[in-house]
XYZ file of C-alpha atoms in Angstrom:
696
model
C -0.073 0.052 0.018
C 2.938 2.261 0.727
C 4.137 1.959 -2.864
C 0.544 2.668 -4.061
C 0.593 5.937 -2.123
C 3.891 6.893 -3.507
C 2.619 6.187 -7.109
C -0.419 8.318 -6.362
C 1.672 11.093 -5.132
C 3.611 11.039 -8.322
C 0.421 10.957 -10.364
C -1.052 13.964 -8.471
C 2.084 15.919 -9.088
C 2.111 15.258 -12.825
C -1.383 17.102 -13.406
C -1.165 19.957 -15.816
C -4.441 21.734 -16.791
C -2.545 23.626 -19.543
C -1.057 20.643 -21.099
C -1.991 19.654 -24.719
C -5.134 17.758 -25.138
C -3.511 14.237 -25.670
C -1.216 14.755 -22.538
C -4.177 15.534 -20.290
C -5.986 12.487 -21.512
C -2.895 10.246 -21.136
C -2.631 11.615 -17.432
C -6.227 10.488 -16.743
C -5.579 7.148 -18.360
C -2.617 6.610 -15.967
C -4.842 7.701 -13.033
C -7.417 5.094 -13.856
C -4.813 2.508 -14.381
C -3.459 3.173 -10.854
C -7.207 2.851 -9.603
C -7.344 -0.623 -11.292
C -4.138 -1.927 -9.730
C -2.734 -5.334 -10.537
C -5.102 -7.604 -8.420
C -8.335 -7.226 -10.335
C -10.136 -7.023 -7.086
C -13.178 -4.548 -7.065
C -12.736 -3.966 -3.272
C -9.106 -2.920 -3.742
C -9.938 -0.555 -6.501
C -12.741 1.014 -4.352
C -10.135 1.338 -1.590
C -7.829 3.195 -4.032
C -10.631 5.535 -4.927
C -11.109 6.443 -1.333
C -7.165 6.924 -1.043
C -7.531 9.306 -3.939
C -10.171 11.292 -2.215
C -8.341 11.407 0.870
C -5.127 12.710 -0.838
C -7.079 15.352 -2.689
C -8.753 16.608 0.523
C -5.548 17.355 2.229
C -4.074 19.047 -0.902
C -6.218 22.196 -1.570
C -3.772 23.629 -4.022
C -3.923 20.327 -5.947
C -7.675 20.563 -5.808
C -7.624 23.911 -7.603
C -5.432 22.421 -10.297
C -7.923 19.450 -10.579
C -10.842 21.748 -10.856
C -9.150 23.702 -13.582
C -8.337 20.316 -15.313
C -11.919 19.143 -15.016
C -13.257 22.370 -16.297
C -10.892 22.062 -19.473
C -12.123 18.354 -19.826
C -15.940 19.370 -19.825
C -15.428 22.317 -22.198
C -13.315 20.342 -24.716
C -14.754 16.929 -24.597
C -18.312 15.791 -26.241
C -19.863 13.105 -24.080
C -23.192 12.963 -26.188
C -21.895 10.288 -28.613
C -20.727 8.175 -25.878
C -24.229 8.096 -24.220
C -26.159 7.929 -27.424
C -24.085 5.995 -29.836
C -21.612 3.796 -28.101
C -22.043 0.168 -29.117
C -24.226 0.916 -32.114
C -23.373 0.535 -35.753
C -22.386 4.022 -37.313
C -24.045 3.146 -40.657
C -26.915 0.909 -39.558
C -25.804 -2.147 -41.727
C -24.209 -5.480 -40.754
C -21.296 -5.217 -43.078
C -20.321 -1.753 -42.199
C -20.503 -2.617 -38.573
C -18.284 -5.565 -39.196
C -15.761 -3.444 -41.069
C -15.939 -0.859 -38.244
C -15.149 -3.472 -35.575
C -12.388 -4.894 -37.649
C -10.862 -1.422 -38.011
C -11.057 -0.954 -34.202
C -9.184 -4.212 -33.725
C -6.436 -3.303 -36.096
C -6.211 0.465 -35.387
C -6.695 1.540 -31.757
C -8.178 4.938 -31.020
C -5.940 7.909 -30.255
C -6.122 9.927 -26.980
C -5.931 12.995 -28.962
C -9.700 13.371 -29.464
C -12.627 15.431 -28.231
C -15.102 12.491 -28.766
C -15.532 10.845 -25.433
C -16.817 7.547 -27.190
C -13.433 7.326 -28.922
C -11.472 8.037 -25.569
C -13.790 5.730 -23.459
C -12.096 2.403 -24.630
C -8.672 3.907 -23.644
C -10.056 4.936 -20.171
C -11.955 1.697 -19.475
C -10.249 -0.994 -21.520
C -11.219 -4.222 -19.511
C -14.382 -5.848 -18.128
C -12.840 -5.264 -14.547
C -13.589 -1.542 -15.062
C -17.280 -2.548 -15.104
C -16.942 -4.440 -11.759
C -15.115 -1.860 -9.749
C -17.511 0.944 -10.977
C -20.540 -1.183 -9.916
C -18.716 -1.815 -6.467
C -18.579 1.861 -5.536
C -20.798 2.548 -2.630
C -23.006 5.454 -1.953
C -20.746 7.206 0.607
C -17.776 6.909 -1.699
C -19.781 8.347 -4.584
C -21.056 11.197 -2.494
C -17.368 12.067 -1.554
C -16.361 11.932 -5.029
C -19.170 14.225 -6.026
C -18.545 16.798 -3.392
C -14.683 16.706 -3.487
C -13.687 16.190 -7.166
C -16.753 16.814 -9.376
C -18.545 19.991 -9.408
C -20.636 21.662 -11.926
C -18.970 23.301 -14.855
C -18.102 26.966 -14.599
C -20.160 27.778 -17.744
C -23.199 25.941 -16.443
C -26.591 27.307 -17.612
C -29.203 28.852 -15.222
C -30.793 26.376 -12.782
C -34.103 26.309 -14.794
C -32.422 24.770 -17.756
C -30.258 22.559 -15.509
C -26.450 21.807 -15.590
C -23.901 20.577 -18.017
C -24.739 16.875 -17.367
C -28.357 17.435 -17.861
C -27.914 19.081 -21.074
C -25.638 16.229 -22.209
C -28.111 13.462 -21.283
C -31.052 15.317 -22.903
C -28.994 15.761 -26.161
C -28.128 11.829 -25.967
C -31.825 11.069 -25.654
C -32.679 13.380 -28.601
C -30.073 11.652 -30.688
C -31.135 8.129 -29.752
C -34.803 9.043 -30.293
C -33.867 10.233 -33.788
C -32.150 6.993 -34.572
C -34.987 5.024 -33.359
C -37.426 6.988 -35.527
C -35.209 6.517 -38.508
C -35.122 2.732 -38.066
C -38.837 2.561 -37.560
C -39.652 4.740 -40.566
C -37.311 2.733 -42.847
C -39.120 1.191 -45.840
C -37.738 -2.305 -45.007
C -39.081 -2.156 -41.431
C -42.259 -0.110 -41.961
C -43.566 -2.181 -44.836
C -43.252 -5.447 -42.701
C -45.152 -4.210 -39.667
C -48.608 -5.465 -38.893
C -51.607 -3.348 -40.043
C -52.499 -2.455 -36.499
C -48.904 -1.223 -35.785
C -49.048 1.011 -39.008
C -52.385 2.557 -37.738
C -50.998 3.326 -34.369
C -48.050 5.186 -35.824
C -46.015 4.649 -32.572
C -42.774 5.994 -34.287
C -44.458 9.104 -35.415
C -45.610 9.967 -31.907
C -42.094 9.262 -30.304
C -40.534 12.725 -31.066
C -43.785 14.479 -29.708
C -43.349 12.621 -26.426
C -39.762 13.568 -26.324
C -40.401 17.331 -26.829
C -43.080 17.175 -24.199
C -40.660 15.635 -21.580
C -37.979 18.260 -22.409
C -40.274 21.214 -22.032
C -41.467 19.775 -18.721
C -37.948 19.386 -17.435
C -36.953 22.804 -18.641
C -40.006 24.578 -17.172
C -40.339 22.580 -13.671
C -37.177 20.702 -13.219
C -36.268 17.002 -13.740
C -37.875 15.856 -10.449
C -41.047 17.759 -10.597
C -44.341 15.938 -11.049
C -44.914 17.214 -14.629
C -41.406 16.042 -15.582
C -41.803 12.667 -14.069
C -45.238 12.139 -15.753
C -43.689 13.159 -19.137
C -40.788 10.732 -18.582
C -43.202 7.982 -17.861
C -45.014 8.752 -21.064
C -41.843 8.801 -23.135
C -41.044 5.365 -21.588
C -44.709 4.099 -22.627
C -44.131 5.446 -26.131
C -40.879 3.543 -26.429
C -42.510 0.237 -25.388
C -45.238 1.049 -28.153
C -42.310 1.434 -30.587
C -40.758 -1.788 -29.502
C -44.075 -3.730 -29.743
C -44.687 -2.225 -33.114
C -41.122 -3.339 -34.379
C -41.730 -6.949 -33.043
C -44.592 -7.407 -35.370
C -41.953 -7.408 -38.202
C -40.888 -10.778 -36.902
C -44.215 -12.250 -37.856
C -43.634 -11.175 -41.410
C -40.088 -12.598 -41.394
C -41.237 -15.897 -40.175
C -43.541 -16.298 -42.931
C -41.604 -14.754 -45.876
C -38.011 -15.337 -44.960
C -35.283 -13.788 -42.884
C -33.031 -10.828 -43.826
C -30.012 -10.445 -41.761
C -29.921 -6.785 -42.658
C -33.536 -6.312 -41.215
C -32.712 -8.327 -38.147
C -29.667 -6.371 -37.475
C -31.700 -3.118 -37.705
C -34.336 -4.468 -35.455
C -31.616 -5.454 -33.005
C -30.113 -2.020 -33.031
C -33.638 -0.472 -32.515
C -34.298 -2.718 -29.466
C -30.827 -1.889 -27.922
C -31.303 1.874 -28.591
C -34.646 1.675 -26.697
C -32.977 0.151 -23.697
C -30.209 2.881 -23.831
C -32.918 5.552 -23.795
C -34.549 4.043 -20.739
C -31.199 3.903 -19.075
C -30.715 7.539 -19.745
C -34.281 8.339 -18.507
C -33.365 6.539 -15.238
C -30.521 9.042 -14.659
C -33.045 11.951 -15.290
C -35.745 10.747 -12.844
C -33.597 9.214 -9.954
C -32.995 10.982 -6.672
C -29.583 9.413 -6.534
C -27.944 10.607 -9.773
C -24.422 9.722 -8.653
C -25.296 5.943 -8.331
C -27.334 6.043 -11.535
C -24.469 7.553 -13.475
C -21.929 5.037 -12.099
C -24.274 2.176 -12.984
C -24.646 3.588 -16.390
C -20.886 3.920 -16.867
C -20.516 0.292 -15.785
C -23.149 -0.607 -18.352
C -21.309 1.271 -21.065
C -18.020 -0.517 -20.250
C -19.871 -3.837 -20.924
C -21.328 -2.647 -24.062
C -17.953 -1.345 -25.349
C -16.444 -4.714 -24.589
C -19.245 -6.536 -26.557
C -18.958 -3.852 -29.451
C -15.379 -4.902 -30.171
C -16.211 -8.644 -30.587
C -16.714 -9.767 -34.170
C -17.849 -13.210 -33.063
C -20.553 -11.628 -30.873
C -21.708 -9.521 -33.768
C -22.110 -12.414 -36.123
C -23.667 -14.558 -33.414
C -26.210 -11.986 -32.478
C -27.315 -11.007 -35.882
C -27.428 -14.632 -37.490
C -29.347 -16.135 -34.594
C -32.813 -15.663 -36.122
C -31.451 -16.685 -39.569
C -29.981 -19.846 -37.879
C -33.319 -20.563 -36.407
C -35.149 -20.202 -39.702
C -32.490 -22.406 -41.458
C -32.932 -25.210 -38.974
C -36.764 -24.859 -39.076
C -36.714 -25.203 -42.817
C -34.293 -28.065 -42.772
C -36.520 -29.672 -39.989
C -39.388 -29.849 -42.285
C -37.197 -31.536 -44.902
C -35.375 -33.644 -42.403
C -38.538 -35.357 -41.080
C -38.643 -37.322 -44.300
C -35.232 -39.071 -43.507
C -36.157 -40.421 -40.077
C -37.512 -43.831 -39.697
C -39.600 -44.540 -36.697
C -40.889 -48.075 -37.175
C -39.834 -51.402 -38.884
C -41.733 -50.563 -42.041
C -40.034 -47.207 -42.465
C -36.694 -48.787 -41.641
C -37.070 -51.358 -44.535
C -38.170 -48.555 -46.863
C -35.008 -46.732 -45.993
C -32.897 -49.799 -46.816
C -34.506 -50.113 -50.084
C -34.029 -46.307 -50.814
C -30.433 -46.519 -49.856
C -30.061 -49.564 -52.124
C -31.184 -47.522 -55.053
C -28.841 -44.674 -54.101
C -25.981 -47.109 -53.799
C -26.671 -48.282 -57.440
C -26.398 -44.772 -58.716
C -23.285 -44.016 -56.699
C -21.697 -47.168 -58.254
C -22.078 -45.416 -61.692
C -20.725 -42.203 -60.032
C -17.599 -44.086 -58.738
C -16.698 -45.394 -62.220
C -17.249 -41.959 -63.852
C -15.015 -40.436 -61.232
C -12.320 -42.956 -62.182
C -12.701 -42.246 -65.787
C -12.372 -38.489 -65.059
C -9.258 -39.197 -63.210
C -7.818 -41.002 -66.241
C -8.370 -38.045 -68.600
C -5.238 -36.240 -67.413
C -7.131 -32.901 -66.652
C -5.474 -30.176 -64.509
C -6.483 -30.191 -60.876
C -9.102 -27.481 -61.152
C -10.828 -28.763 -64.320
C -10.762 -32.250 -63.040
C -12.251 -31.216 -59.731
C -14.957 -29.137 -61.530
C -16.016 -32.180 -63.790
C -15.982 -34.469 -60.707
C -18.217 -32.006 -58.819
C -20.661 -31.779 -61.757
C -20.650 -35.612 -61.796
C -21.403 -35.837 -58.021
C -24.079 -33.117 -58.297
C -25.919 -34.692 -61.179
C -26.008 -38.082 -59.410
C -27.109 -36.572 -56.205
C -29.892 -34.723 -57.979
C -30.988 -38.058 -59.717
C -31.045 -39.842 -56.621
C -33.209 -37.152 -55.080
C -35.700 -37.194 -58.007
C -35.985 -41.024 -57.792
C -36.781 -40.717 -54.181
C -33.589 -42.601 -53.197
C -31.023 -41.892 -50.353
C -27.361 -41.083 -50.052
C -25.874 -42.312 -46.699
C -24.582 -39.655 -44.113
C -26.211 -36.791 -46.193
C -29.164 -36.464 -44.081
C -27.872 -35.924 -40.567
C -27.206 -32.330 -41.498
C -30.803 -31.899 -42.413
C -32.426 -34.118 -39.757
C -30.416 -32.866 -36.630
C -32.534 -29.641 -36.705
C -35.593 -31.776 -36.881
C -34.686 -33.198 -33.657
C -33.819 -29.742 -32.122
C -37.383 -28.694 -32.882
C -38.483 -31.091 -30.018
C -36.338 -29.044 -27.705
C -38.545 -26.009 -27.561
C -40.391 -27.185 -24.612
C -37.400 -28.933 -22.884
C -38.931 -28.025 -19.590
C -41.919 -30.390 -20.011
C -41.867 -33.868 -18.351
C -40.557 -36.450 -20.725
C -38.924 -33.965 -23.180
C -35.443 -35.535 -22.655
C -36.668 -38.960 -23.538
C -38.579 -37.516 -26.626
C -35.207 -36.006 -27.703
C -33.315 -39.217 -27.204
C -36.006 -41.008 -29.147
C -35.166 -38.584 -32.175
C -31.485 -39.485 -31.811
C -32.298 -43.134 -31.791
C -34.493 -42.776 -34.830
C -31.862 -40.747 -36.766
C -28.863 -43.135 -36.027
C -30.724 -46.175 -36.928
C -32.007 -44.702 -40.069
C -28.475 -43.672 -41.012
C -27.168 -47.088 -40.150
C -29.973 -48.523 -42.582
C -28.714 -45.925 -45.138
C -25.198 -46.813 -44.934
C -25.981 -50.550 -44.949
C -28.085 -50.096 -48.097
C -25.638 -47.923 -49.920
C -22.567 -49.956 -49.091
C -24.274 -53.326 -49.570
C -25.293 -52.342 -53.116
C -22.438 -50.140 -54.311
C -19.785 -52.848 -54.085
C -21.542 -55.593 -56.061
C -22.697 -52.989 -58.533
C -19.260 -51.542 -59.063
C -17.942 -55.022 -59.421
C -20.594 -55.810 -61.951
C -19.927 -52.715 -63.970
C -16.253 -53.615 -63.996
C -16.997 -57.068 -65.296
C -19.381 -55.714 -67.922
C -16.533 -53.194 -69.029
C -14.098 -56.090 -69.184
C -16.312 -58.186 -71.358
C -17.278 -55.474 -73.789
C -14.140 -53.338 -73.970
C -11.723 -56.032 -73.345
C -9.669 -53.972 -71.024
C -9.930 -52.769 -67.405
C -10.506 -49.138 -66.361
C -8.168 -49.472 -63.309
C -4.691 -51.214 -63.528
C -2.848 -53.097 -60.786
C -0.949 -49.994 -59.700
C -3.789 -47.898 -59.204
C -5.718 -50.592 -57.527
C -2.893 -50.871 -54.903
C -2.687 -47.162 -54.516
C -6.563 -46.896 -53.881
C -6.369 -49.488 -51.149
C -3.347 -47.626 -49.606
C -5.144 -44.334 -49.553
C -8.116 -45.614 -47.644
C -6.274 -47.330 -44.686
C -7.915 -47.144 -41.320
C -4.776 -45.837 -39.572
C -3.997 -43.200 -42.196
C -5.481 -39.655 -42.689
C -8.797 -41.409 -43.700
C -10.540 -40.410 -40.529
C -9.334 -36.690 -40.593
C -10.554 -36.517 -44.218
C -13.824 -38.190 -43.408
C -14.414 -35.657 -40.615
C -13.782 -32.694 -42.926
C -16.141 -34.185 -45.501
C -18.675 -34.441 -42.643
C -18.141 -30.724 -42.309
C -18.966 -30.224 -46.213
C -22.168 -32.271 -45.581
C -23.123 -29.757 -42.867
C -22.089 -26.738 -44.870
C -24.390 -27.979 -47.628
C -27.357 -28.048 -45.308
C -26.591 -24.531 -44.361
C -26.386 -23.500 -47.976
C -29.821 -25.294 -48.563
C -31.447 -23.326 -45.793
C -30.025 -20.075 -46.914
C -31.015 -20.567 -50.494
C -34.576 -21.486 -49.347
C -34.758 -18.490 -47.046
C -33.608 -16.314 -50.083
C -36.198 -17.853 -52.289
C -39.075 -17.269 -49.795
C -37.823 -13.747 -48.831
C -37.785 -12.613 -52.376
C -41.119 -14.386 -53.098
C -39.804 -16.068 -56.100
C -42.540 -18.663 -56.012
C -45.015 -15.810 -56.609
C -42.852 -14.334 -59.453
C -42.917 -17.754 -61.322
C -46.516 -18.275 -60.674
C -47.851 -14.765 -61.706
C -45.348 -12.952 -63.671
C -46.832 -12.047 -67.172
C -43.827 -13.258 -69.189
C -43.678 -16.725 -67.260
C -47.472 -17.223 -67.548
C -47.362 -16.514 -71.204
C -44.586 -18.996 -71.716
C -45.925 -21.810 -69.507
C -49.626 -20.959 -68.986
C -51.276 -19.884 -65.739
C -51.909 -23.331 -64.246
C -48.463 -24.685 -65.163
C -46.761 -21.578 -63.896
C -48.675 -21.954 -60.668
C -47.632 -25.595 -60.267
C -43.916 -24.651 -61.132
C -43.916 -22.077 -58.408
C -45.277 -24.422 -55.814
C -42.705 -27.155 -57.005
C -39.628 -24.848 -56.562
C -40.981 -23.580 -53.241
C -41.113 -27.157 -52.061
C -37.906 -28.541 -53.603
C -35.503 -25.562 -53.800
C -33.637 -26.531 -50.747
C -33.161 -30.184 -51.884
C -31.582 -28.804 -55.159
C -29.380 -26.501 -53.373
C -28.207 -29.127 -50.879
C -27.328 -31.819 -53.602
C -25.808 -29.403 -56.063
C -23.698 -27.521 -53.439
C -22.542 -30.688 -51.857
C -21.560 -32.260 -55.210
C -19.503 -29.140 -56.292
C -17.845 -28.913 -53.052
C -16.892 -32.550 -53.051
C -15.307 -31.922 -56.408
C -13.897 -28.390 -55.945
C -12.689 -28.147 -52.319
C -9.679 -30.594 -52.894
C -8.119 -28.582 -55.667
C -8.692 -25.299 -54.222
C -7.264 -26.303 -50.915
C -4.363 -28.094 -52.824
C -3.543 -24.806 -54.492
C -2.822 -23.285 -51.025
C -0.700 -26.333 -50.109
C -3.442 -27.978 -47.850
C -3.680 -31.583 -48.543
C -7.409 -32.720 -48.595
C -9.301 -35.616 -50.334
C -12.900 -36.439 -50.204
C -13.998 -39.429 -48.083
C -17.466 -40.334 -48.212
C -18.508 -43.769 -46.963
C -20.359 -44.900 -50.154
C -17.723 -43.503 -52.547
C -14.958 -44.988 -50.447
C -16.617 -48.374 -50.540
C -17.078 -48.131 -54.252
C -13.563 -47.352 -54.944
C -12.320 -50.102 -52.570
C -14.632 -52.494 -54.238
C -13.282 -51.582 -57.721
C -9.695 -51.890 -56.557
C -10.351 -55.205 -54.835
C -11.896 -56.643 -58.038
C -8.941 -55.496 -60.259
C -6.428 -57.253 -57.727
C -8.533 -60.409 -57.708
C -9.754 -63.030 -55.217
C -6.361 -63.214 -53.474
C -6.994 -59.728 -52.104
C -8.782 -61.118 -49.043
C -5.450 -62.466 -47.878
C -3.676 -59.160 -47.802
C -3.650 -56.877 -44.691
C -4.075 -53.812 -46.940
C -7.487 -54.824 -47.946
C -8.766 -55.361 -44.401
C -7.242 -51.948 -43.432
C -9.162 -50.470 -46.289
C -12.361 -52.153 -45.055
C -11.696 -50.693 -41.601
C -11.303 -47.373 -43.461
C -14.865 -47.711 -44.833
C -16.121 -48.216 -41.418
C -14.321 -45.263 -39.859
C -15.295 -43.071 -42.900
C -18.983 -43.868 -42.233
C -18.546 -43.173 -38.507
C -16.801 -39.845 -38.957
C -19.184 -38.566 -41.845
C -22.150 -39.250 -39.542
C -20.640 -37.937 -36.250
C -19.328 -34.626 -37.645
C -22.160 -33.651 -39.947
C -24.723 -34.561 -37.213
C -22.529 -32.877 -34.530
C -22.097 -29.492 -36.360
C -25.753 -29.199 -37.415
C -26.944 -30.206 -33.960
C -24.845 -27.556 -32.254
C -26.332 -25.121 -34.723
C -29.864 -26.208 -33.818
C -29.264 -25.981 -30.190
C -27.972 -22.542 -30.629
C -30.907 -21.494 -32.655
C -33.336 -22.918 -29.993
C -31.507 -21.162 -26.962
C -30.736 -24.480 -25.246
C -28.464 -23.704 -22.206
C -25.672 -25.560 -20.532
C -27.920 -27.120 -17.840
C -30.437 -28.655 -20.274
C -27.694 -29.811 -22.623
C -26.139 -31.710 -19.739
C -29.534 -33.269 -18.872
C -29.859 -34.561 -22.607
C -26.375 -35.892 -22.613
C -27.111 -37.953 -19.546
C -30.467 -39.239 -20.949
C -28.466 -40.256 -24.094
C -25.856 -42.094 -22.232
C -28.504 -43.844 -20.226
C -30.333 -45.008 -23.327
C -27.045 -46.195 -24.943
C -26.442 -48.358 -21.799
C -29.861 -49.839 -21.482
C -30.930 -50.200 -25.088
C -27.868 -50.263 -27.403
C -29.542 -52.296 -30.187
C -32.188 -49.587 -30.565
C -29.420 -47.382 -32.171
C -29.019 -49.740 -35.154
C -32.196 -52.002 -35.394
C -35.949 -50.948 -35.352
C -36.673 -52.403 -31.882
C -39.430 -50.975 -29.841
C -38.263 -48.166 -27.481
C -38.925 -48.531 -23.639
C -39.267 -45.399 -21.634
C -39.040 -44.806 -17.913
C -41.252 -42.360 -16.215
C -39.535 -39.072 -15.149
C -39.936 -38.175 -11.537
C -39.303 -34.469 -11.838
C -39.952 -31.649 -14.377
C -36.917 -30.147 -15.815
C -35.883 -26.767 -14.667
C -35.455 -23.843 -17.022
C -32.116 -22.677 -18.117
C -32.480 -19.236 -16.994
C -34.791 -16.483 -15.638
C -36.648 -14.378 -17.958
C -34.573 -11.480 -19.401
C -35.038 -8.143 -17.773
C -35.278 -4.763 -19.338
C -33.532 -3.047 -16.540
C -30.918 -0.931 -18.179
C -28.195 -0.910 -15.523
C -26.832 -3.308 -13.014
C -25.986 -6.953 -13.390
C -22.971 -8.773 -14.628
C -23.878 -8.991 -18.323
C -24.896 -6.552 -21.157
C -28.539 -6.116 -21.252
C -30.268 -8.063 -24.149
C -33.811 -7.659 -25.146
C -36.020 -10.748 -25.010
C -35.699 -13.218 -27.887
C -38.061 -12.397 -30.745
C -41.050 -14.567 -31.309
C -40.426 -17.622 -33.460
């Protein structure tokens, strides 16, 4: 503590009210750094604040210098942008905010500024600042206000209030202006409900602010007319928020726009900011309210620097819509009884027959001697065409469905607090895994004999083999269980997941722009197809667009990702269980019956098994985590689900691969909710305030 006192004395001596702007701000940064200390203990920081006050009280000459310094600070710095705009996008668009945050990470602000919002991150750079500010007690705050902080010398007459009052009022005015701008934008206004449009909440908001300002100027901020006007402004803000929430109903039906969702989130957060400023106006303890507001702004500034938080916050609703649309498609790939299980086996057998042809076409493409990119493009077109053919025939490609069906399972998690919800979820996992076991069994069980049959047909008709002995040995060596097969298979599972995201995004884009209506009703289309056929085509593409997008994108990625990564020196090869089984079968046929006596063959058979496992596990895991995030499933309930899943695996292991009847145990208690409902309180608490999740 003695060294801290010596450091404080040195800091106090260094104060210079006449120093250049940057030097004055650097001195304040050093003072706040001394307050923080090295322990990150809020109580120690509060003790240092008291030490600063004690040192100031016994140094009247220093107090004069400080008051002069503080006067210079108030007259040169603009605090309104800090209160009104900190944490909000300057351009009101997601990409511009992304660029802005990236620039802040790469280019830190300068202390030579008159904008307090730019200086603020230098004064309070860590989350710990929010903690020690919130820990300041009422007595310490009172001493701070009476000893160090006084009204500016150029303060206006009492009937207009002081400098702080004017700053807060200006900040409220700026924020209200931004709220009205978002509410009156065409993208938001045209998607409101008819009732919200008639009520014109955003048009009434500026009038409510003017009424409040006039009441405060005429009667004082704590007078009865002022408090009534503040309450009316708060009610009008709630009306604006309710009107904006009706936009989500339109987005749910007609597709999500990340840009609109970003604007709505900005609007909700600005409303919360205005409520925080109103609390500072109406409170009878302004010092405590101001400190809590500063603590809140520190947390907001920390969040405003995070690129990950920006993307997570503003794509949450899009993720929810992607998973919901994929859930509708994914239900078709889940088998729940023996009849559906057998149907899946048949569909997978058909898919395996088509993929046998795909395997040989891929081998032919490899023998053409094309450059890496063109070979990858032709292979991708081959994959995409075969996947689309399988889709049109109603057949199945193994391990492609988990990315689509995991969201269908997560849809059951919306009422996770209900009794039996965990068992219902585990049932969906069981249905999915045994469906995929049937799909893998059907694909692999057919692709191998069909590949061998095609090879025999080629040998009899063309009198030569497509694959020579060297390439057969090379193929077996490339698919060994102890090689990079598992890693490549996991990465291929990631491509399966990515194709489901692309499918959901394309369908959302199709619905958002109402392309089905364009196809059904546009005069050129109806003249070409006829009204009835155009209507059917619109309905068809509305129903099947995601399936086409998933299959085409997956095929092109399987073909193009390896050469693209290879261009950057990253080795990668596609490892899909059915395609691997076909290639291993072709290689084994070329070597002959003696292949079963070679360890390399059995290593490749093990490679087929590990490929299927990794394809299934990674595509499902990634999609399932996305679905959990979209449904806001917290850590407590996630743990409950994992426990239920492990219990089912121990008690009924065969149910994960065969269509046996599931047995349930009655649950004794109801699951607890993840968290308490979100609060609108603008200050206080450990985390930045977030508005309630939009209706889904």
